[in-house]
Amino acid sequence: MTGGEGARKLIALGAIWAALLLAPYWMPPLGGYTALGTRVLVLGLAAMSVNFLLGFTGVLSFGHAAYFGLGAYGAGLALKFLAPSTPLSLICGMLVGGIAGAILGALIVRRRGVYFAMVTIAFGQVFYYIAFQWSSVTGGDDGLRGFSRRPLDFGAFSVDILSNAESFYYFVLFCFALAAAAMGFVLRSPFGRTMIAIRENERRARFLGIPVERHIWIAFTLSCFFIGFAGALYALLNNFADPKGLHYSQSGDFVIMAVMGGMRSFWGPLLGAAVFVILQDYLSSITVNWMSFIGLLFVFVVLFFPRGLLGAIRRKVQA
Amino acid sequence: MMLLEVVAATKHFGRLAAVRDVSLAVPQGELRAVIGPNGAGKTTFFNLISGLFPPTAGRVVFDGRDVTGMPAHARVKLGMARTFQITEIFPELSVRENVRVGAEVAAGFRLRPWISRAEGAELQRRIEETLSLAGLANKADRLVGELAHGDQRAAEIAMALALRPRLLLLDEPTAGMGDQETYEITQLIRGLHRDGKLTIVLIEHDMRVVFHLADRITVLDQGKLLAEGTPQEIAVNDAVQAAYLGKAA
Ligand SMILES: Nc1ncnc2c1ncn2[C@@H]1O[C@H](COP(=O)(O)OP(=O)(O)OP(=O)(O)O)[C@@H](O)[C@H]1O
Ligand SMILES: [Mg+2]
């Protein structure tokens, strides 16, 4: 890496974090609101989790909403039945999503390409129907209600993240930062390099001594822990968990965010999520067909910027 | 002591017997060439040895251990490394990163979340050593997908060497190369064999390379073992002459 490139990366990283830290100040004047920023962070983390597999291991899961939704139900049920603790609910949601991913991942990893994507959809739909049918626990079609995020208790003082949108935003940003740091750490490790090796050339990876299926399983499981965590945050954001969060169309949205933002870059999916969420917020107040517009934009990006929006911006900066 | 023994290996693809009842024994330190006309089953034979697929019948023994049913990655761990007839590399990574993957696996780091500073320095030293051995030191930061064909072939050999193998399987290392590149790769292989005492089995069509390098030659034809012997013996073997001339005619 040349010195100039290193400096440019550092500046970009600084800009991203500055924009995220100051979002509650610059978003309202531009017509946004803080809760919208929170939504971007949560869905952005989910898209980054999908991209952990898609962009860095080369494996397309089309059923990741299952683990997102399981994280949401895990957090909601923990708040409702276990204990009124926000951190505990996050841990529960993450564990439910991650453990389900570990078990199902073991059944999926031998498939490749389209077959892999189809099996992930199938398993995802199983969870959707369970959540839909098992209404005594999950609330069925109406979703899981009757819980809300609790104030953060630090002993000497507590932070109200329920009624204060700014406090909740910063709490979510803190959680997002932890998850993003963990993800970045994995990707920089020798294990992360084996993921990229598998993406680049599976046969070569295998004949360099990498047990490819086992490594894909680990990557799949890790990404399910991350997206389960995002799902738990989503339940806290809405004070509600919804079977739609498990549906494959939600998985499709995550894939669109990742690809639109740029799946070869770490931050691309966050940008994709921002574009998606903001357009959805704006367009859905004008038309019920907002998804067609996002679909058109998606096709446009894929055709003209194969490396996604962030890839296109990067190329522009380097030129 | 035989490092590699193949006992009566057979491989069917449907009704086609690509390899039929072929046996081979390569002692530690030998350089063995496998030759034969197109479609003779040479690459299939390599695939059986390295574990891309299991044989229909027969056994593969490596360093006294039966590895017939062992997955490819586990054979690598025992010390078997290979290259492919059609170059298999990580095109969007730099040459150094390509070599690093093999070096990290060989050092037992593949599941590590973290490497200590001392381990990292040792690893770096090995990577640079492998790069300069393969003549790629001055291209280490280039994306391997952007290199010339000959350099890509050399990079693939470097990746295999980074595994610190005891047996190196090379499938037509000079395929598609010009004279100069062929000469350089031949020198590299000779160096590995002579100085490193690495056991090498190579498939090769270029007879200059074969006769320059090989201790012994194995000839396959239509899936069968046609002949085995020293280069002198093979050069005057009637059956081998017939197989090659038969194809040419
Ligand atoms: N995976 C496969 N499935 C079906 N047939 C195969 C497969 N691999 C090889 N074959 C067939 O087996 C026979 C031997 O092929 P192989 O590639 O081993 O020959 P080779 O000696 O390496 O030839 P070349 O010198 O052209 O590389 C050929 O007829 C080939 O078409
Ligand atoms: Mg071949």
Short mmCIF file of N, CA and C in Angstrom, two decimals, chain A residues 1 185 188-194 196-212 214-215 218 264 307, chain B residues 50-52 72-73 76 82-84 88-93 97 100-102 104-105 109-115 156 159 163:
data_model
loop_
_atom_site.label_atom_id
_atom_site.label_comp_id
_atom_site.label_asym_id
_atom_site.label_seq_id
_atom_site.Cartn_x
_atom_site.Cartn_y
_atom_site.Cartn_z
N MET A 1 0.85 -1.21 0.00
CA MET A 1 0.00 0.00 0.00
C MET A 1 0.87 1.24 0.00
N PHE A 185 -12.03 -6.61 12.28
CA PHE A 185 -10.97 -7.40 12.92
C PHE A 185 -10.90 -8.79 12.28
N ARG A 188 -9.41 -8.73 8.74
CA ARG A 188 -7.96 -8.49 8.67
C ARG A 188 -7.15 -9.66 9.18
N SER A 189 -7.79 -10.63 9.78
CA SER A 189 -7.07 -11.74 10.39
C SER A 189 -6.71 -12.77 9.32
N PRO A 190 -5.81 -13.70 9.65
CA PRO A 190 -5.53 -14.80 8.70
C PRO A 190 -6.82 -15.51 8.28
N PHE A 191 -7.76 -15.67 9.21
CA PHE A 191 -9.02 -16.31 8.83
C PHE A 191 -9.74 -15.48 7.78
N GLY A 192 -9.74 -14.17 7.94
CA GLY A 192 -10.38 -13.29 6.95
C GLY A 192 -9.75 -13.45 5.58
N ARG A 193 -8.44 -13.65 5.56
CA ARG A 193 -7.77 -13.85 4.26
C ARG A 193 -8.17 -15.18 3.63
N THR A 194 -8.46 -16.18 4.47
CA THR A 194 -8.92 -17.44 3.86
C THR A 194 -10.32 -17.25 3.26
N ILE A 196 -11.39 -14.51 1.80
CA ILE A 196 -11.18 -13.86 0.50
C ILE A 196 -10.59 -14.85 -0.50
N ALA A 197 -9.72 -15.73 -0.01
CA ALA A 197 -9.15 -16.76 -0.88
C ALA A 197 -10.26 -17.63 -1.46
N ILE A 198 -11.22 -18.01 -0.64
CA ILE A 198 -12.33 -18.85 -1.10
C ILE A 198 -13.16 -18.09 -2.13
N ARG A 199 -13.39 -16.80 -1.89
CA ARG A 199 -14.12 -15.98 -2.84
C ARG A 199 -13.39 -15.93 -4.18
N GLU A 200 -12.08 -15.76 -4.13
CA GLU A 200 -11.31 -15.57 -5.35
C GLU A 200 -11.20 -16.85 -6.17
N ASN A 201 -11.00 -17.97 -5.49
CA ASN A 201 -10.79 -19.22 -6.22
C ASN A 201 -10.91 -20.38 -5.24
N GLU A 202 -12.08 -20.98 -5.24
CA GLU A 202 -12.34 -22.02 -4.25
C GLU A 202 -11.41 -23.22 -4.40
N ARG A 203 -11.17 -23.61 -5.66
CA ARG A 203 -10.30 -24.78 -5.87
C ARG A 203 -8.89 -24.50 -5.37
N ARG A 204 -8.38 -23.31 -5.70
CA ARG A 204 -7.02 -22.99 -5.24
C ARG A 204 -6.97 -22.97 -3.72
N ALA A 205 -8.01 -22.42 -3.10
CA ALA A 205 -8.06 -22.35 -1.63
C ALA A 205 -7.98 -23.75 -1.04
N ARG A 206 -8.76 -24.66 -1.62
CA ARG A 206 -8.80 -26.04 -1.14
C ARG A 206 -7.41 -26.67 -1.25
N PHE A 207 -6.74 -26.42 -2.37
CA PHE A 207 -5.42 -27.04 -2.59
C PHE A 207 -4.29 -26.22 -1.97
N LEU A 208 -4.66 -25.19 -1.21
CA LEU A 208 -3.67 -24.56 -0.33
C LEU A 208 -3.88 -25.05 1.10
N GLY A 209 -4.74 -26.06 1.25
CA GLY A 209 -4.91 -26.65 2.57
C GLY A 209 -6.03 -26.05 3.41
N ILE A 210 -6.92 -25.29 2.77
CA ILE A 210 -8.03 -24.71 3.52
C ILE A 210 -9.25 -25.63 3.41
N PRO A 211 -9.78 -26.12 4.53
CA PRO A 211 -11.02 -26.90 4.46
C PRO A 211 -12.19 -25.96 4.16
N VAL A 212 -12.51 -25.85 2.89
CA VAL A 212 -13.38 -24.77 2.42
C VAL A 212 -14.75 -24.78 3.10
N ARG A 214 -15.68 -25.95 5.99
CA ARG A 214 -15.62 -25.54 7.38
C ARG A 214 -15.45 -24.03 7.50
N HIS A 215 -14.63 -23.46 6.62
CA HIS A 215 -14.42 -22.01 6.69
C HIS A 215 -15.68 -21.24 6.27
N ILE A 218 -17.97 -21.31 9.23
CA ILE A 218 -17.60 -20.33 10.27
C ILE A 218 -18.02 -18.92 9.84
N ARG A 264 -17.79 -5.06 -2.73
CA ARG A 264 -16.38 -5.31 -2.50
C ARG A 264 -15.80 -4.36 -1.46
N ARG A 307 -19.34 -1.85 -9.47
CA ARG A 307 -18.73 -1.93 -8.13
C ARG A 307 -19.57 -1.19 -7.10
N SER B 50 -3.77 -36.06 -5.69
CA SER B 50 -3.91 -34.87 -4.85
C SER B 50 -5.27 -34.80 -4.17
N GLY B 51 -6.21 -35.67 -4.57
CA GLY B 51 -7.47 -35.73 -3.84
C GLY B 51 -8.59 -34.87 -4.39
N LEU B 52 -8.51 -34.49 -5.66
CA LEU B 52 -9.64 -33.75 -6.23
C LEU B 52 -10.87 -34.66 -6.28
N ALA B 72 -8.63 -33.28 -0.01
CA ALA B 72 -7.46 -32.60 -0.56
C ALA B 72 -6.74 -31.75 0.48
N HIS B 73 -7.51 -30.97 1.26
CA HIS B 73 -6.85 -30.04 2.18
C HIS B 73 -6.02 -30.79 3.23
N VAL B 76 -2.69 -31.72 1.80
CA VAL B 76 -1.80 -30.57 1.81
C VAL B 76 -1.10 -30.48 3.16
N ARG B 82 0.25 -28.82 -5.12
CA ARG B 82 0.17 -28.99 -6.56
C ARG B 82 -0.15 -27.68 -7.27
N THR B 83 0.16 -27.68 -8.57
CA THR B 83 -0.31 -26.61 -9.44
C THR B 83 -1.21 -27.26 -10.50
N PHE B 84 -1.89 -26.44 -11.28
CA PHE B 84 -2.86 -26.94 -12.24
C PHE B 84 -2.46 -26.62 -13.67
N GLU B 88 -4.44 -21.75 -11.53
CA GLU B 88 -5.43 -21.44 -10.49
C GLU B 88 -4.77 -20.51 -9.48
N ILE B 89 -5.22 -19.24 -9.50
CA ILE B 89 -4.63 -18.23 -8.61
C ILE B 89 -5.76 -17.36 -8.06
N PHE B 90 -5.41 -16.38 -7.23
CA PHE B 90 -6.38 -15.42 -6.72
C PHE B 90 -6.21 -14.12 -7.51
N PRO B 91 -6.90 -13.97 -8.64
CA PRO B 91 -6.55 -12.92 -9.60
C PRO B 91 -6.62 -11.49 -9.04
N GLU B 92 -7.53 -11.23 -8.10
CA GLU B 92 -7.68 -9.84 -7.65
C GLU B 92 -6.82 -9.51 -6.45
N LEU B 93 -5.93 -10.42 -6.08
CA LEU B 93 -5.01 -10.13 -4.98
C LEU B 93 -3.61 -9.93 -5.55
N GLU B 97 0.06 -11.23 -1.59
CA GLU B 97 -1.10 -11.76 -0.87
C GLU B 97 -1.41 -13.19 -1.29
N ARG B 100 0.99 -15.19 0.55
CA ARG B 100 0.74 -15.11 1.99
C ARG B 100 -0.29 -16.15 2.45
N VAL B 101 -1.32 -16.37 1.64
CA VAL B 101 -2.36 -17.33 2.06
C VAL B 101 -1.74 -18.70 2.33
N GLY B 102 -0.91 -19.16 1.38
CA GLY B 102 -0.27 -20.46 1.56
C GLY B 102 0.66 -20.46 2.77
N GLU B 104 0.52 -18.64 5.44
CA GLU B 104 -0.21 -18.62 6.72
C GLU B 104 -0.82 -19.98 7.04
N VAL B 105 -1.32 -20.65 6.01
CA VAL B 105 -1.86 -21.99 6.24
C VAL B 105 -0.75 -22.92 6.71
N PHE B 109 -1.80 -20.90 10.84
CA PHE B 109 -2.49 -19.69 11.31
C PHE B 109 -3.91 -19.54 10.76
N ARG B 110 -4.40 -20.53 9.99
CA ARG B 110 -5.59 -20.22 9.20
C ARG B 110 -6.82 -19.87 10.03
N LEU B 111 -6.89 -20.35 11.28
CA LEU B 111 -8.04 -20.00 12.12
C LEU B 111 -7.70 -18.93 13.15
N ARG B 112 -6.48 -18.41 13.06
CA ARG B 112 -6.05 -17.45 14.05
C ARG B 112 -6.75 -16.11 13.87
N PRO B 113 -7.25 -15.53 14.94
CA PRO B 113 -7.77 -14.16 14.83
C PRO B 113 -6.62 -13.15 14.82
N TRP B 114 -5.44 -13.58 15.19
CA TRP B 114 -4.39 -12.62 15.52
C TRP B 114 -3.03 -13.31 15.44
N ILE B 115 -2.00 -12.58 14.95
CA ILE B 115 -0.64 -13.13 14.89
C ILE B 115 0.27 -12.21 15.69
N GLU B 156 1.87 -19.26 -9.29
CA GLU B 156 1.17 -20.44 -8.78
C GLU B 156 2.17 -21.42 -8.14
N MET B 159 3.01 -20.08 -4.78
CA MET B 159 1.96 -20.36 -3.79
C MET B 159 2.11 -21.77 -3.24
N LEU B 163 3.70 -23.40 0.89
CA LEU B 163 3.17 -24.44 1.78
C LEU B 163 4.29 -25.30 2.38
#
